[in-house]
XYZ file of C-alpha atoms in Angstrom:
368
model
C 0.000 0.000 0.000
C 1.360 3.394 -0.983
C 0.749 6.324 1.326
C -1.761 8.895 0.107
C -1.754 12.579 1.050
C -4.846 12.046 3.179
C -3.204 9.219 5.132
C -0.027 11.129 6.021
C 0.024 12.743 9.460
C 2.737 15.301 10.056
C 4.294 17.606 12.604
C 7.275 19.951 12.569
C 10.391 20.201 14.714
C 10.592 23.996 14.803
C 14.270 24.951 14.827
C 14.133 28.035 12.632
C 16.173 27.584 9.460
C 16.899 23.991 10.483
C 13.262 23.031 11.026
C 12.148 19.718 9.564
C 8.996 17.634 9.224
C 8.087 14.288 10.702
C 5.742 12.388 8.371
C 3.910 9.272 9.571
C 1.881 6.931 7.362
C 1.563 3.299 6.305
C 3.197 2.704 2.921
C 5.340 5.830 3.046
C 8.376 3.961 1.661
C 6.553 3.425 -1.643
C 5.615 7.080 -2.076
C 7.666 8.638 -4.924
C 7.571 11.941 -3.030
C 8.679 10.367 0.238
C 12.349 11.341 -0.036
C 12.877 13.498 -3.084
C 11.796 16.884 -1.633
C 14.465 16.582 1.054
C 17.490 15.611 -1.049
C 20.337 18.117 -1.267
C 21.395 16.985 -4.743
C 21.657 13.968 -7.055
C 24.035 11.915 -4.893
C 22.318 9.641 -2.357
C 23.982 7.148 -0.003
C 21.561 4.797 1.741
C 22.982 3.451 5.008
C 21.294 0.299 6.270
C 22.108 -3.087 7.783
C 22.008 -6.760 6.884
C 18.614 -7.277 8.538
C 16.770 -4.291 7.080
C 18.303 -4.271 3.589
C 16.538 -7.438 2.309
C 13.218 -6.091 3.564
C 13.178 -2.450 2.491
C 16.249 -1.324 0.529
C 14.894 -2.005 -2.957
C 11.550 -0.434 -2.095
C 13.296 2.709 -0.930
C 15.522 2.855 -4.004
C 12.490 2.318 -6.219
C 10.755 5.336 -4.717
C 13.795 7.485 -5.535
C 13.597 6.875 -9.282
C 16.350 6.200 -11.804
C 17.975 9.546 -12.533
C 19.764 9.877 -9.181
C 23.176 8.472 -8.281
C 22.089 6.087 -5.509
C 24.611 3.924 -3.630
C 24.320 1.918 -0.440
C 26.350 0.835 2.561
C 25.098 -2.333 4.241
C 26.506 -2.750 7.741
C 26.239 -5.641 10.203
C 23.287 -5.495 12.594
C 23.377 -4.935 16.332
C 24.270 -2.445 19.050
C 27.794 -3.877 19.240
C 28.446 -2.504 15.719
C 27.829 1.099 16.803
C 31.504 2.045 16.603
C 33.842 4.435 14.835
C 34.967 1.525 12.663
C 31.435 1.219 11.260
C 31.234 4.964 10.644
C 34.558 4.787 8.813
C 32.963 2.289 6.424
C 30.349 4.920 5.586
C 33.024 7.564 4.992
C 35.020 5.106 2.879
C 31.962 4.476 0.686
C 31.276 8.205 0.283
C 34.872 8.894 -0.725
C 35.054 5.905 -3.062
C 31.906 7.141 -4.815
C 33.314 10.671 -5.084
C 30.334 12.164 -3.272
C 30.466 15.917 -2.695
C 28.951 18.374 -0.225
C 25.561 18.185 -1.927
C 25.160 14.487 -1.227
C 22.476 13.137 1.111
C 22.772 10.220 3.503
C 19.579 8.247 4.121
C 19.464 6.244 7.360
C 17.265 3.193 6.738
C 17.032 1.140 9.905
C 16.832 1.382 13.660
C 18.524 3.660 16.135
C 22.012 2.255 15.600
C 21.896 2.974 11.872
C 20.324 6.391 12.409
C 22.913 7.436 14.970
C 25.855 6.275 12.846
C 24.571 7.686 9.555
C 23.834 10.998 11.240
C 27.307 11.159 12.758
C 28.888 10.274 9.401
C 26.844 13.080 7.805
C 27.841 15.560 10.516
C 31.529 14.927 9.872
C 31.771 14.216 6.133
C 33.172 17.330 4.437
C 32.221 19.130 7.674
C 28.538 18.400 7.318
C 26.179 17.077 4.649
C 22.436 16.425 4.533
C 20.801 13.331 5.946
C 17.293 11.921 6.241
C 15.981 9.542 8.874
C 13.840 6.594 7.719
C 13.463 4.670 10.997
C 12.174 1.100 10.847
C 11.896 0.182 14.552
C 9.456 1.583 17.066
C 12.271 2.768 19.319
C 13.910 4.752 16.530
C 10.577 6.100 15.298
C 9.609 7.562 18.668
C 13.015 8.561 19.976
C 16.409 8.390 18.285
C 15.353 9.612 14.829
C 14.075 12.916 16.268
C 16.264 15.600 17.780
C 19.620 15.381 16.028
C 21.627 13.326 18.515
C 24.122 11.250 16.549
C 27.154 9.225 17.520
C 28.717 5.931 18.529
C 29.423 3.955 21.670
C 32.703 3.573 23.513
C 33.530 0.397 25.473
C 33.348 2.441 28.687
C 30.147 4.335 27.928
C 27.180 4.559 25.574
C 26.948 7.434 23.056
C 30.053 9.121 24.441
C 31.313 10.162 20.983
C 29.018 12.128 18.707
C 27.531 15.385 17.494
C 24.238 17.247 17.315
C 23.228 17.152 13.634
C 19.596 17.577 12.639
C 18.065 15.600 9.754
C 16.220 17.229 6.875
C 13.193 15.022 7.508
C 11.997 12.019 9.510
C 9.890 9.664 7.406
C 8.054 6.955 9.347
C 6.392 4.106 7.469
C 4.356 2.346 10.145
C 4.150 -0.815 8.018
C 7.808 -1.504 8.813
C 6.656 -2.474 12.296
C 4.911 -5.514 10.789
C 8.322 -7.210 10.475
C 9.602 -6.118 13.886
C 10.215 -8.971 16.373
C 8.063 -8.765 19.514
C 11.115 -8.192 21.718
C 12.115 -5.163 19.629
C 8.553 -3.820 19.755
C 8.583 -4.042 23.550
C 11.921 -2.245 23.621
C 10.386 0.606 21.650
C 7.437 0.806 24.016
C 9.848 1.676 26.839
C 10.572 5.033 25.204
C 6.848 5.578 24.572
C 6.081 4.973 28.254
C 8.848 7.411 29.164
C 6.998 10.308 27.523
C 3.923 9.693 29.627
C 5.968 9.447 32.814
C 7.946 12.659 32.290
C 5.403 14.976 30.694
C 1.916 13.662 29.928
C -0.130 11.770 32.575
C -3.096 11.535 30.203
C -0.898 9.790 27.636
C 0.294 7.421 30.358
C -3.322 6.518 31.075
C -3.956 6.016 27.355
C -1.000 3.637 27.194
C -2.276 1.644 30.151
C -5.645 1.250 28.420
C -4.198 0.353 25.013
C -1.018 -1.614 25.729
C -2.470 -4.938 24.555
C -3.434 -3.409 21.201
C -0.035 -1.770 20.820
C 1.735 -5.076 21.412
C -0.608 -6.696 18.880
C 0.579 -4.119 16.296
C -2.731 -2.331 15.862
C -1.819 0.195 13.164
C -4.069 3.009 14.348
C -2.909 2.712 17.934
C 0.747 2.587 16.925
C 0.354 5.661 14.723
C -1.236 7.556 17.595
C 1.519 6.493 20.003
C 4.243 7.451 17.522
C 2.752 10.866 16.808
C 2.204 11.736 20.471
C 5.716 10.578 21.368
C 7.288 12.574 18.534
C 5.254 15.650 19.454
C 6.473 15.522 23.051
C 10.074 15.001 21.996
C 9.849 17.820 19.445
C 8.565 20.205 22.141
C 11.490 19.355 24.393
C 14.111 19.508 21.618
C 12.898 22.925 20.483
C 13.238 24.259 24.041
C 16.763 22.850 24.536
C 18.360 21.511 21.350
C 21.816 20.726 22.737
C 20.722 19.381 26.130
C 21.832 22.186 28.399
C 18.828 21.725 30.677
C 15.283 20.576 29.940
C 16.212 18.054 27.263
C 17.960 15.943 29.883
C 14.458 15.034 31.136
C 14.207 12.725 28.130
C 16.787 10.534 29.869
C 14.474 9.117 32.523
C 15.838 5.656 33.312
C 18.766 6.102 30.949
C 21.537 6.619 33.510
C 20.739 3.244 35.049
C 19.898 1.757 31.640
C 23.094 2.856 29.893
C 25.076 1.393 32.789
C 23.316 -1.939 32.262
C 23.997 -1.901 28.512
C 27.670 -1.042 28.889
C 28.285 -3.578 31.675
C 26.393 -6.466 30.106
C 27.869 -5.882 26.654
C 26.067 -3.843 23.997
C 23.231 -5.861 22.518
C 22.837 -8.352 25.362
C 20.090 -6.175 26.785
C 18.224 -4.144 24.181
C 18.314 -0.405 24.840
C 14.592 -0.285 25.610
C 14.845 -3.245 27.986
C 17.590 -1.495 29.940
C 15.606 1.763 29.948
C 12.488 -0.061 31.136
C 14.352 -1.491 34.116
C 16.056 1.879 34.630
C 12.753 3.766 34.729
C 11.471 1.556 37.534
C 14.763 2.092 39.388
C 14.289 5.856 38.986
C 10.691 5.624 40.206
C 11.754 3.567 43.220
C 14.436 6.086 44.155
C 11.866 8.866 43.690
C 9.663 7.070 46.220
C 12.553 6.907 48.689
C 12.862 10.687 48.303
C 9.126 10.925 49.161
C 8.126 12.269 45.770
C 6.161 9.225 44.601
C 3.838 7.024 46.592
C 3.971 3.256 46.744
C 0.875 3.183 44.527
C 2.651 5.379 41.967
C 5.620 3.010 41.813
C 3.309 0.013 41.534
C 1.586 1.729 38.615
C 4.936 2.359 36.909
C 5.856 -1.292 37.418
C 2.550 -2.488 35.945
C 2.811 -0.466 32.766
C 6.448 -1.476 32.240
C 5.603 -5.125 32.807
C 2.555 -4.893 30.516
C 4.903 -3.786 27.712
C 6.940 -6.967 28.148
C 9.920 -5.265 29.760
C 12.113 -6.375 32.694
C 11.477 -5.067 36.188
C 14.770 -6.013 37.861
C 18.448 -5.206 37.467
C 20.880 -7.828 36.123
C 22.086 -10.310 38.724
C 25.684 -9.841 37.582
C 25.765 -6.116 38.425
C 26.637 -5.043 41.941
C 26.492 -1.463 43.185
C 30.094 -0.718 42.224
C 29.503 -1.962 38.691
C 26.561 0.428 38.373
C 28.423 3.369 39.858
C 31.510 2.839 37.693
C 29.377 3.210 34.548
C 27.098 5.903 35.943
C 30.056 8.154 36.737
C 30.673 8.392 32.980
C 27.162 9.602 32.173
C 27.086 12.687 29.916
C 24.673 14.537 32.235
C 27.140 14.570 35.125
C 28.717 17.846 36.207
C 31.507 18.466 38.741
C 31.786 14.754 39.585
C 28.152 14.627 40.724
C 25.936 11.876 39.323
C 22.854 13.585 37.919
C 19.728 11.452 37.722
C 16.394 12.125 36.054
C 13.752 11.299 38.660
C 10.006 11.883 39.058
C 8.522 14.591 41.278
C 5.161 13.077 40.362
C 3.827 10.994 37.487
C 4.028 13.347 34.516
C 6.720 15.613 35.979
C 10.442 14.812 35.793
C 13.353 16.598 37.420
C 17.137 16.475 37.441
C 18.518 15.462 40.832
C 22.183 15.428 41.860
C 21.861 15.626 45.621
C 21.644 11.948 46.558
C 24.648 11.294 48.838
C 27.038 8.727 47.292
C 26.630 6.394 50.264
C 22.840 6.466 49.962
C 23.006 5.822 46.201
C 25.374 2.916 46.868
C 22.931 1.476 49.414
C 20.018 1.898 46.999
C 21.887 0.051 44.259
C 23.027 -2.661 46.653
C 19.491 -3.343 47.863
C 17.687 -3.107 44.521
C 16.127 -6.405 43.307
C 18.221 -8.479 40.890
C 17.294 -11.326 38.566
């Protein structure tokens, strides 16, 4: 099914001259006008991976037409591939093809591909155009929007990167039909996050519709994607380079990134680690007397209903957590800064938990 103008739902990330649209529709990949309005010139490099390429690469290239110079880079799949070595493969392909400053990179895949293609675009000839075509729920509601690009380091997630906004985010909801259930659940973690930090009504909507979302109901998924993108766009516009308010989008991420880095990238999916991390943040918020026991139980229920873990990894002790958390990008002046919840729907940045108390919290937190 090809998207029709009436089926496309859109919103704008309003960043002045660097503003860009987010278009959401089933069949968007087959729309001849899906990509072409956002290309900088004739040269197009599609960056994808070995899982996504057999499913969607030819469809995307077909929608571009025959008069463009279209090449592709097909990378291995998985979070463990999110490295400078993979980005160098993109640069090598651009140079081998003789692509100039009017080329456009198209990121076709999940968050790993989007982050690496965006970082390659930010650096190639000091900055070229790129377009996000996210194919996982997590990338559609989170990583494709806002211009954060980069790679992982063995000691910390996303520690090397740049802010580089795309020209457009094009979301074909039909790509979720091929998404494994575990990946869908991982994406729902970021959707839940938006309700917890900013929109209690959306949180209630998620609680009422989680079964339909996990069953891939197209209308429900479109609604969840649009509301999530709208919330993220509001936050990004207010604080593009994460000097303050944008850090609220990291609820659960300080704990979650520590889990990912310690366990080995890809062992826990990003959304699984964030899901566990959000419940850890809610539990600490309760200890600070901001949330009630009923609030934390509600957070646990919605996370569990999405198919996400509720406990920390058995192999991680408090020191293992703290070693990774000390490297978090939000930290200032050697103080671990956490995103916690003043109430459901209102997040805050907190850096006043005494180290000994944080150590005790991590030591006592349930493991599995």
